[in-house]
Short mmCIF file of C-alpha atoms in Angstrom, two decimals:
data_model
loop_
_atom_site.label_atom_id
_atom_site.label_comp_id
_atom_site.label_asym_id
_atom_site.label_seq_id
_atom_site.Cartn_x
_atom_site.Cartn_y
_atom_site.Cartn_z
CA UNK A 1 -2.33 24.84 2.31
CA UNK A 2 -3.74 21.65 1.14
CA UNK A 3 -4.20 21.09 -2.64
CA UNK A 4 -5.77 17.54 -3.96
CA UNK A 5 -6.03 16.67 -7.40
CA UNK A 6 -8.03 14.10 -8.35
CA UNK A 7 -7.81 12.97 -12.21
CA UNK A 8 -10.98 11.50 -12.21
CA UNK A 9 -12.96 14.33 -11.53
CA UNK A 10 -13.41 16.02 -14.94
CA UNK A 11 -12.93 19.21 -13.66
CA UNK A 12 -8.99 20.72 -15.65
CA UNK A 13 -6.33 19.99 -13.10
CA UNK A 14 -5.82 23.67 -13.75
CA UNK A 15 -9.24 24.39 -12.37
CA UNK A 16 -8.73 22.03 -8.99
CA UNK A 17 -5.69 24.27 -7.84
CA UNK A 18 -7.58 27.76 -8.52
CA UNK A 19 -10.08 26.18 -6.83
CA UNK A 20 -8.31 24.94 -3.81
CA UNK A 21 -6.25 28.02 -3.73
CA UNK A 22 -8.98 30.50 -3.47
CA UNK A 23 -10.64 28.81 -1.16
CA UNK A 24 -8.31 28.56 0.73
CA UNK A 25 -7.65 32.62 0.68
CA UNK A 26 -11.55 33.17 1.34
CA UNK A 27 -11.60 31.23 4.29
CA UNK A 28 -8.40 32.59 5.83
CA UNK A 29 -6.29 29.53 5.91
CA UNK A 30 -4.26 31.12 3.38
CA UNK A 31 -3.24 34.62 5.14
CA UNK A 32 -3.06 38.01 2.83
CA UNK A 33 1.00 38.97 1.86
CA UNK A 34 1.63 35.20 2.52
CA UNK A 35 3.49 32.84 0.02
CA UNK A 36 2.12 30.16 -2.52
CA UNK A 37 5.03 27.75 -3.37
CA UNK A 38 6.99 28.08 -6.75
CA UNK A 39 5.64 26.72 -9.61
CA UNK A 40 8.17 24.73 -10.02
CA UNK A 41 8.38 23.33 -7.24
CA UNK A 42 4.41 22.99 -6.20
CA UNK A 43 4.52 21.38 -10.15
CA UNK A 44 7.18 18.69 -8.75
CA UNK A 45 4.86 17.56 -5.40
CA UNK A 46 1.91 17.25 -7.26
CA UNK A 47 3.85 15.66 -10.21
CA UNK A 48 1.88 18.07 -13.23
CA UNK A 49 2.92 20.10 -15.84
CA UNK A 50 5.01 23.31 -14.76
CA UNK A 51 2.32 24.69 -17.58
CA UNK A 52 -0.86 24.02 -15.76
CA UNK A 53 0.48 25.48 -12.60
CA UNK A 54 1.66 28.73 -14.60
CA UNK A 55 -1.78 29.14 -15.72
CA UNK A 56 -3.57 28.47 -12.52
CA UNK A 57 -1.49 31.15 -10.69
CA UNK A 58 -1.38 33.28 -13.66
CA UNK A 59 -5.43 33.37 -13.84
CA UNK A 60 -5.81 33.57 -9.94
CA UNK A 61 -3.97 37.12 -11.01
CA UNK A 62 -5.84 38.10 -13.08
CA UNK A 63 -9.13 37.54 -10.59
CA UNK A 64 -6.68 39.30 -7.88
CA UNK A 65 -6.42 36.60 -5.93
CA UNK A 66 -2.50 36.60 -5.95
CA UNK A 67 0.01 38.56 -7.34
CA UNK A 68 2.89 37.26 -9.17
CA UNK A 69 6.01 39.28 -8.26
CA UNK A 70 8.81 38.99 -11.15
CA UNK A 71 11.95 36.76 -9.22
CA UNK A 72 10.42 36.59 -5.63
CA UNK A 73 7.04 34.61 -6.37
CA UNK A 74 3.32 34.44 -6.31
CA UNK A 75 1.84 35.97 -2.78
CA UNK A 76 -2.07 36.30 -1.92
CA UNK A 77 -3.70 39.82 -2.17
CA UNK A 78 -5.25 42.24 0.87
CA UNK A 79 -8.74 41.15 1.43
CA UNK A 80 -9.97 44.66 1.08
CA UNK A 81 -8.61 44.30 -2.71
CA UNK A 82 -11.68 45.36 -4.86
CA UNK A 83 -11.46 42.37 -7.11
CA UNK A 84 -11.67 39.90 -4.13
CA UNK A 85 -14.09 41.36 -2.42
CA UNK A 86 -16.81 40.72 -6.13
CA UNK A 87 -15.71 37.11 -4.88
CA UNK A 88 -16.92 36.76 -1.79
CA UNK A 89 -20.11 38.85 -2.76
CA UNK A 90 -20.83 36.40 -5.63
CA UNK A 91 -19.77 33.65 -4.06
CA UNK A 92 -22.57 35.36 -1.08
CA UNK A 93 -24.74 35.53 -3.84
CA UNK A 94 -24.48 32.28 -4.87
CA UNK A 95 -25.64 30.51 -1.85
CA UNK A 96 -28.05 32.95 -1.23
CA UNK A 97 -29.85 31.97 -4.41
CA UNK A 98 -29.16 28.09 -3.47
CA UNK A 99 -31.08 29.17 0.01
CA UNK A 100 -34.35 30.75 -1.77
CA UNK A 101 -34.12 27.44 -4.06
CA UNK A 102 -34.29 25.37 -0.70
CA UNK A 103 -36.38 27.80 0.71
CA UNK A 104 -39.10 27.73 -2.55
CA UNK A 105 -39.22 24.09 -2.70
CA UNK A 106 -40.48 23.90 1.03
CA UNK A 107 -42.90 26.99 0.63
CA UNK A 108 -41.26 29.25 2.97
CA UNK A 109 -42.29 32.94 2.86
CA UNK A 110 -39.92 35.65 1.97
CA UNK A 111 -40.48 37.58 5.54
CA UNK A 112 -39.88 33.82 7.30
CA UNK A 113 -36.28 33.67 4.94
CA UNK A 114 -35.40 36.79 5.90
CA UNK A 115 -35.93 36.40 9.95
CA UNK A 116 -33.33 33.09 8.88
CA UNK A 117 -30.95 35.28 7.04
CA UNK A 118 -31.13 37.78 9.98
CA UNK A 119 -30.84 34.82 12.77
CA UNK A 120 -27.07 33.12 10.72
CA UNK A 121 -25.98 36.65 10.36
CA UNK A 122 -26.30 37.83 13.86
CA UNK A 123 -25.33 33.61 14.37
CA UNK A 124 -21.18 34.22 13.36
CA UNK A 125 -18.67 36.81 15.28
CA UNK A 126 -18.18 40.21 12.56
CA UNK B 1 3.04 33.44 -19.94
CA UNK B 2 6.49 34.52 -21.05
CA UNK B 3 6.96 31.42 -22.91
CA UNK B 4 7.71 33.06 -26.01
CA UNK B 5 10.67 35.04 -25.36
CA UNK B 6 12.07 32.38 -23.25
CA UNK B 7 15.45 30.85 -25.06
CA UNK B 8 14.91 27.74 -26.35
CA UNK B 9 15.93 23.99 -25.73
CA UNK B 10 15.12 22.72 -28.97
CA UNK B 11 14.10 24.55 -32.78
CA UNK B 12 13.52 22.14 -35.38
CA UNK B 13 12.06 24.29 -38.74
CA UNK B 14 10.82 21.94 -41.91
CA UNK B 15 12.94 18.49 -40.65
CA UNK B 16 12.47 16.67 -43.69
CA UNK B 17 13.57 13.13 -44.24
CA UNK B 18 12.54 10.57 -47.42
CA UNK B 19 13.10 6.79 -46.64
CA UNK B 20 13.84 4.56 -50.19
CA UNK B 21 11.32 2.40 -48.52
CA UNK B 22 8.75 5.24 -49.43
CA UNK B 23 7.98 6.64 -45.37
CA UNK B 24 8.93 10.42 -45.29
CA UNK B 25 9.24 12.11 -42.11
CA UNK B 26 7.89 15.57 -43.64
CA UNK B 27 8.44 19.28 -43.27
CA UNK B 28 8.33 18.85 -38.91
CA UNK B 29 8.57 22.07 -37.58
CA UNK B 30 8.21 22.95 -33.36
CA UNK B 31 10.46 23.94 -30.51
CA UNK B 32 10.96 23.15 -26.92
CA UNK B 33 11.03 25.82 -24.05
CA UNK B 34 14.04 25.75 -21.68
CA UNK B 35 12.69 24.44 -18.95
CA UNK B 36 10.04 22.08 -19.67
CA UNK B 37 9.14 18.62 -20.53
CA UNK B 38 7.71 17.60 -24.13
CA UNK B 39 5.96 14.52 -25.03
CA UNK B 40 6.41 13.23 -28.56
CA UNK B 41 3.98 10.90 -29.07
CA UNK B 42 2.14 9.66 -32.46
CA UNK B 43 1.01 5.66 -33.46
CA UNK B 44 4.00 2.95 -34.59
CA UNK B 45 5.96 3.88 -37.84
CA UNK B 46 4.85 7.45 -37.14
CA UNK B 47 8.29 9.03 -37.67
CA UNK B 48 9.08 10.05 -33.92
CA UNK B 49 12.24 7.76 -33.57
CA UNK B 50 13.46 8.87 -37.19
CA UNK B 51 12.87 12.46 -35.77
CA UNK B 52 14.86 11.10 -32.72
CA UNK B 53 17.78 9.98 -34.89
CA UNK B 54 17.36 13.44 -36.73
CA UNK B 55 18.02 15.39 -33.71
CA UNK B 56 20.90 13.00 -33.13
CA UNK B 57 22.44 13.74 -36.59
CA UNK B 58 22.60 9.38 -36.84
CA UNK B 59 20.57 9.74 -40.06
CA UNK B 60 21.70 12.08 -42.76
CA UNK B 61 18.65 15.26 -43.18
CA UNK B 62 17.07 15.91 -46.30
CA UNK B 63 15.99 19.14 -45.73
CA UNK B 64 14.97 21.99 -42.47
CA UNK B 65 17.00 22.77 -39.86
CA UNK B 66 17.61 21.65 -35.85
CA UNK B 67 18.90 23.94 -33.32
CA UNK B 68 19.53 22.25 -29.82
CA UNK B 69 20.13 25.14 -27.35
CA UNK B 70 20.91 27.34 -30.02
CA UNK B 71 23.30 25.87 -31.78
CA UNK B 72 23.46 23.93 -35.06
CA UNK B 73 23.07 20.11 -34.67
CA UNK B 74 25.14 19.56 -37.30
CA UNK B 75 27.80 22.27 -37.48
CA UNK B 76 28.09 22.37 -33.83
CA UNK B 77 27.98 19.07 -33.33
CA UNK B 78 30.60 18.27 -30.11
CA UNK B 79 29.24 20.91 -28.21
CA UNK B 80 25.46 20.09 -29.01
CA UNK B 81 26.24 16.26 -28.34
CA UNK B 82 28.12 17.25 -24.83
CA UNK B 83 24.84 19.37 -23.84
CA UNK B 84 22.88 16.45 -24.48
CA UNK B 85 21.89 13.09 -22.54
CA UNK B 86 20.26 10.56 -24.90
CA UNK B 87 18.26 7.60 -23.56
CA UNK B 88 17.23 4.76 -25.30
CA UNK B 89 14.83 2.18 -26.16
CA UNK B 90 17.21 -0.61 -25.29
CA UNK B 91 20.72 -0.39 -23.40
CA UNK B 92 23.30 0.76 -26.52
CA UNK B 93 26.22 -0.89 -23.85
CA UNK B 94 28.50 -3.62 -24.67
CA UNK B 95 26.43 -6.18 -23.19
CA UNK B 96 29.77 -7.76 -21.25
CA UNK B 97 30.31 -4.87 -19.51
CA UNK B 98 30.16 -4.15 -16.51
CA UNK B 99 28.82 -0.80 -14.81
CA UNK B 100 32.24 -0.09 -13.60
CA UNK B 101 33.34 -0.41 -17.39
CA UNK B 102 30.41 1.22 -18.87
CA UNK B 103 31.78 4.62 -16.56
CA UNK B 104 35.57 4.33 -18.03
CA UNK B 105 33.74 3.81 -21.42
CA UNK B 106 31.68 6.86 -21.43
CA UNK B 107 33.50 9.49 -18.87
CA UNK B 108 35.81 10.47 -21.52
CA UNK B 109 33.93 11.28 -24.36
CA UNK B 110 32.58 14.44 -21.90
CA UNK B 111 34.57 17.55 -21.11
CA UNK B 112 31.73 17.61 -18.00
CA UNK B 113 31.50 13.46 -16.64
CA UNK B 114 31.18 14.22 -12.97
CA UNK B 115 32.34 11.17 -11.57
CA UNK B 116 30.52 11.90 -7.47
CA UNK B 117 27.23 12.55 -9.71
CA UNK B 118 27.27 9.05 -11.34
CA UNK B 119 28.19 7.39 -7.74
CA UNK B 120 25.36 9.07 -6.44
CA UNK B 121 22.92 7.61 -9.22
CA UNK B 122 23.80 4.41 -9.44
CA UNK B 123 23.52 3.82 -5.57
CA UNK B 124 19.93 5.71 -6.28
CA UNK B 125 19.14 3.15 -8.63
CA UNK B 126 20.33 0.43 -6.85
CA UNK B 127 22.90 -0.37 -9.85
CA UNK B 128 26.15 -2.63 -8.22
CA UNK B 129 29.55 -1.73 -10.70
CA UNK B 130 29.95 -5.63 -10.91
CA UNK B 131 27.56 -6.44 -12.38
CA UNK B 132 27.41 -7.37 -16.28
CA UNK B 133 25.23 -4.81 -18.67
CA UNK B 134 23.39 -8.03 -20.02
CA UNK B 135 22.37 -9.49 -16.11
CA UNK B 136 20.32 -6.32 -15.15
CA UNK B 137 16.91 -5.96 -16.31
CA UNK B 138 15.23 -4.05 -18.59
CA UNK B 139 14.06 -1.16 -16.25
CA UNK B 140 18.13 -1.53 -14.28
CA UNK B 141 19.67 -0.83 -18.25
CA UNK B 142 17.05 2.02 -18.45
CA UNK B 143 18.30 3.87 -15.42
CA UNK B 144 22.32 3.16 -16.44
CA UNK B 145 21.63 5.22 -19.79
CA UNK B 146 20.17 7.44 -17.72
CA UNK B 147 22.67 7.41 -14.74
CA UNK B 148 24.73 8.65 -17.79
CA UNK B 149 23.12 10.83 -19.00
CA UNK B 150 22.46 12.74 -16.22
CA UNK B 151 26.20 12.26 -15.15
CA UNK B 152 27.97 14.95 -17.37
CA UNK B 153 26.02 18.05 -16.92
CA UNK B 154 23.63 17.76 -20.31
CA UNK B 155 21.19 20.82 -20.77
CA UNK B 156 18.01 18.77 -22.66
CA UNK B 157 17.73 15.04 -21.92
CA UNK B 158 16.38 13.24 -25.21
CA UNK B 159 14.67 10.04 -24.65
CA UNK B 160 13.42 7.59 -27.33
CA UNK B 161 10.47 5.47 -25.84
CA UNK B 162 12.20 4.67 -21.94
CA UNK B 163 9.44 3.26 -20.79
CA UNK B 164 8.64 0.52 -22.96
CA UNK B 165 8.81 -2.59 -21.14
CA UNK B 166 8.95 -1.06 -17.92
CA UNK B 167 6.13 -1.60 -15.24
CA UNK B 168 4.18 0.77 -13.08
CA UNK B 169 6.82 1.96 -10.58
CA UNK B 170 10.21 2.13 -13.17
CA UNK B 171 8.09 4.22 -14.98
CA UNK B 172 7.07 6.33 -11.82
CA UNK B 173 10.51 6.50 -11.08
CA UNK B 174 11.06 7.70 -14.20
CA UNK B 175 8.33 10.56 -14.10
CA UNK B 176 9.65 12.05 -10.91
CA UNK B 177 13.60 11.99 -11.95
CA UNK B 178 12.27 14.04 -14.83
CA UNK B 179 10.70 16.96 -12.80
CA UNK B 180 13.49 17.36 -10.61
CA UNK B 181 15.41 17.09 -13.34
CA UNK B 182 13.71 20.09 -14.98
CA UNK B 183 13.32 21.90 -11.62
CA UNK B 184 15.74 24.10 -11.71
CA UNK B 185 13.82 25.47 -15.11
CA UNK B 186 17.60 25.63 -17.13
CA UNK B 187 16.94 21.70 -18.34
CA UNK B 188 15.14 20.60 -20.29
CA UNK B 189 12.83 17.11 -21.59
CA UNK B 190 12.38 15.50 -25.44
CA UNK B 191 10.84 12.29 -24.45
CA UNK B 192 8.82 10.28 -27.31
CA UNK B 193 6.19 6.92 -26.34
CA UNK B 194 3.38 5.51 -26.21
CA UNK B 195 2.68 4.89 -22.81
CA UNK B 196 0.34 8.22 -23.46
CA UNK B 197 -0.30 7.70 -18.69
CA UNK B 198 3.21 8.64 -18.15
CA UNK B 199 2.47 12.29 -20.02
CA UNK B 200 -0.90 12.78 -19.16
CA UNK B 201 0.14 14.28 -16.56
CA UNK B 202 3.56 15.74 -16.42
CA UNK B 203 4.31 16.64 -19.74
CA UNK B 204 4.04 20.41 -20.28
CA UNK B 205 4.41 20.41 -24.19
CA UNK B 206 3.24 18.09 -26.64
CA UNK B 207 4.46 17.25 -30.27
CA UNK B 208 2.12 14.66 -32.30
CA UNK B 209 2.87 13.01 -35.22
CA UNK B 210 1.12 10.55 -37.46
CA UNK B 211 1.81 9.21 -41.10
CA UNK B 212 4.90 11.52 -41.15
CA UNK B 213 3.24 14.88 -40.37
CA UNK B 214 2.62 16.85 -37.68
CA UNK B 215 -0.90 17.23 -36.31
CA UNK B 216 0.35 19.40 -33.41
CA UNK B 217 2.69 20.80 -31.09
CA UNK B 218 1.83 23.25 -28.43
CA UNK B 219 0.91 22.97 -24.00
CA UNK B 220 -0.24 19.36 -23.82
CA UNK B 221 -3.24 21.47 -21.64
CA UNK B 222 -4.50 23.31 -25.07
CA UNK B 223 -4.04 19.81 -26.89
CA UNK B 224 -6.40 17.42 -24.73
CA UNK B 225 -8.49 20.73 -24.05
CA UNK B 226 -9.43 21.35 -28.05
CA UNK B 227 -10.91 17.46 -28.09
CA UNK B 228 -13.97 15.49 -26.94
CA UNK B 229 -14.93 12.36 -27.01
CA UNK B 230 -18.74 12.02 -27.87
CA UNK B 231 -20.43 9.46 -27.29
CA UNK B 232 -23.72 8.07 -27.90
CA UNK B 233 -26.16 4.76 -29.42
CA UNK B 234 -26.26 3.44 -32.72
CA UNK B 235 -28.51 5.10 -34.18
CA UNK B 236 -27.81 8.48 -32.35
CA UNK B 237 -24.99 8.81 -35.47
CA UNK B 238 -26.60 11.99 -36.91
CA UNK B 239 -25.50 13.89 -40.20
CA UNK B 240 -24.05 16.82 -37.87
CA UNK B 241 -22.01 14.66 -35.59
CA UNK B 242 -20.52 12.58 -39.13
CA UNK B 243 -19.78 16.28 -41.02
CA UNK B 244 -18.01 17.79 -37.78
CA UNK B 245 -16.35 14.56 -36.33
CA UNK B 246 -12.67 14.08 -36.49
CA UNK B 247 -13.07 10.59 -36.40
CA UNK B 248 -15.56 7.68 -35.18
CA UNK B 249 -15.53 4.49 -33.68
CA UNK B 250 -18.58 2.46 -34.29
CA UNK B 251 -19.20 -0.37 -32.67
CA UNK B 252 -22.70 -2.66 -31.84
CA UNK B 253 -23.70 -0.94 -29.32
CA UNK B 254 -22.80 2.60 -30.26
CA UNK B 255 -20.12 4.96 -31.76
CA UNK B 256 -17.36 7.52 -29.71
CA UNK B 257 -16.12 10.43 -31.88
CA UNK B 258 -13.87 12.95 -32.07
CA UNK B 259 -15.37 16.47 -32.17
CA UNK B 260 -12.95 19.48 -31.99
CA UNK B 261 -14.11 21.60 -28.77
CA UNK B 262 -15.03 24.39 -31.09
CA UNK B 263 -17.80 22.46 -32.72
CA UNK B 264 -19.63 20.97 -30.05
CA UNK B 265 -21.96 23.35 -29.74
CA UNK B 266 -23.71 22.61 -33.34
CA UNK B 267 -24.45 18.87 -32.45
CA UNK B 268 -28.69 18.91 -31.98
CA UNK B 269 -27.70 15.45 -29.87
CA UNK B 270 -25.97 16.63 -26.98
CA UNK B 271 -29.01 18.99 -26.08
CA UNK B 272 -32.27 17.86 -23.93
CA UNK B 273 -35.55 17.57 -25.83
CA UNK B 274 -38.75 18.79 -24.11
CA UNK B 275 -40.27 16.48 -22.28
CA UNK B 276 -37.10 14.30 -22.21
CA UNK B 277 -34.59 13.83 -19.37
CA UNK B 278 -31.69 13.01 -20.75
CA UNK B 279 -29.63 14.53 -23.95
CA UNK B 280 -29.34 11.54 -26.52
CA UNK B 281 -25.55 11.86 -26.60
CA UNK B 282 -22.62 12.74 -24.11
CA UNK B 283 -19.64 14.99 -24.23
CA UNK B 284 -17.04 14.21 -22.49
CA UNK B 285 -12.70 14.64 -22.04
CA UNK B 286 -10.84 12.97 -24.35
CA UNK B 287 -7.33 11.48 -23.18
CA UNK B 288 -4.15 11.79 -25.28
CA UNK B 289 -5.20 7.86 -26.02
CA UNK B 290 -8.57 9.25 -27.00
CA UNK B 291 -6.90 11.59 -29.27
CA UNK B 292 -4.28 9.44 -31.11
CA UNK B 293 -6.68 6.01 -31.26
CA UNK B 294 -9.91 8.31 -33.25
CA UNK B 295 -7.31 10.43 -35.44
CA UNK B 296 -5.87 7.28 -36.97
CA UNK B 297 -9.32 5.37 -37.47
CA UNK B 298 -9.63 5.65 -41.07
CA UNK B 299 -11.63 7.89 -42.33
CA UNK B 300 -9.96 10.24 -39.74
CA UNK B 301 -9.14 14.66 -40.57
CA UNK B 302 -5.79 14.33 -41.55
CA UNK B 303 -6.38 17.96 -40.59
CA UNK B 304 -2.30 19.63 -39.60
CA UNK B 305 -3.23 21.96 -36.93
CA UNK B 306 -0.28 23.74 -35.37
CA UNK B 307 -0.69 26.14 -32.09
#
């Protein structure tokens, strides 16, 4: 798993960790059931506070991306999980909204945009 | 988070010390849970070293209670000292001692002295047993104190300005060692410093003392997130900014104001007006240094905020 922390981005470090782990789960780099590095190990390696990593892991658990199992560690949840689905859905919606903004700026009618969406959808294997 | 239920490495309640000079360390209360690093910060003369001397029972306490790993620091002083590792800003060893002599002098003081561990740290730090203390650079003297502190199975390290006068490599190495030290989840660190860059990333908790009083104690992220730095030109310092600012620094071409994050909504200047691309004011994250600097300018609000 790749994690890169920027101290000048202005984005809080726990958010950076959250976003990167969530992205790794969504793109399949981290598989369901896989263990995340232990809190203290990750804190040591990234040279950040244990509490910062704890917060990132706890918030990911609240979102349903991972699960904390007392005494064992933190594990990636199954993608079929409802909360995870919601995450993916809102991500899809966000990307579509962006596509619509671009289409409107270029005066592309809705019908053409729909055709483009269908084409893109069929390009990727399911 | 389960921090509230965890045992405390250090628990200070109402610690108070008056000096004849007029300085008072006034009613300091905070807890450091086991397994974490706490940075003790504040400007020079704030009372950081006084507090550390109270923890080590080096000066008389006028009021309050201090418990180290659950034990009273005075009633159980011997057990407490056995479990404490200490590093000061300058070497406390006799200057003419060799490194070897330092071990011979320090080892009998601790039941759990670990010769092999000490030897390992000497090798790791590049400390020569035959060298005299006075021949060592400032950084090497700090490492020698650290080697002693880490070689008797101490559960709490107390460091008083260990990084003052050290270059960036030595400071970096120290932070690495401290993070390794707490990785087992059973060891803890209290670390006073005015070089806040050392704490910016690795510290879990911050205790901020200024003018002898506690200003904040709690998770570092909470400390940084509770303030924002608002900036604007010389004509943008509106009454609403003055009203909520904790501290303001004015200069020829503008100002910096430290504002509590929850007060940001009250500032009209942060909202872009109709037909104008930019708002007159900008708000950005405040660093630990910004917070210390702007809570100590003339006219700063001295409200105590304890998490």
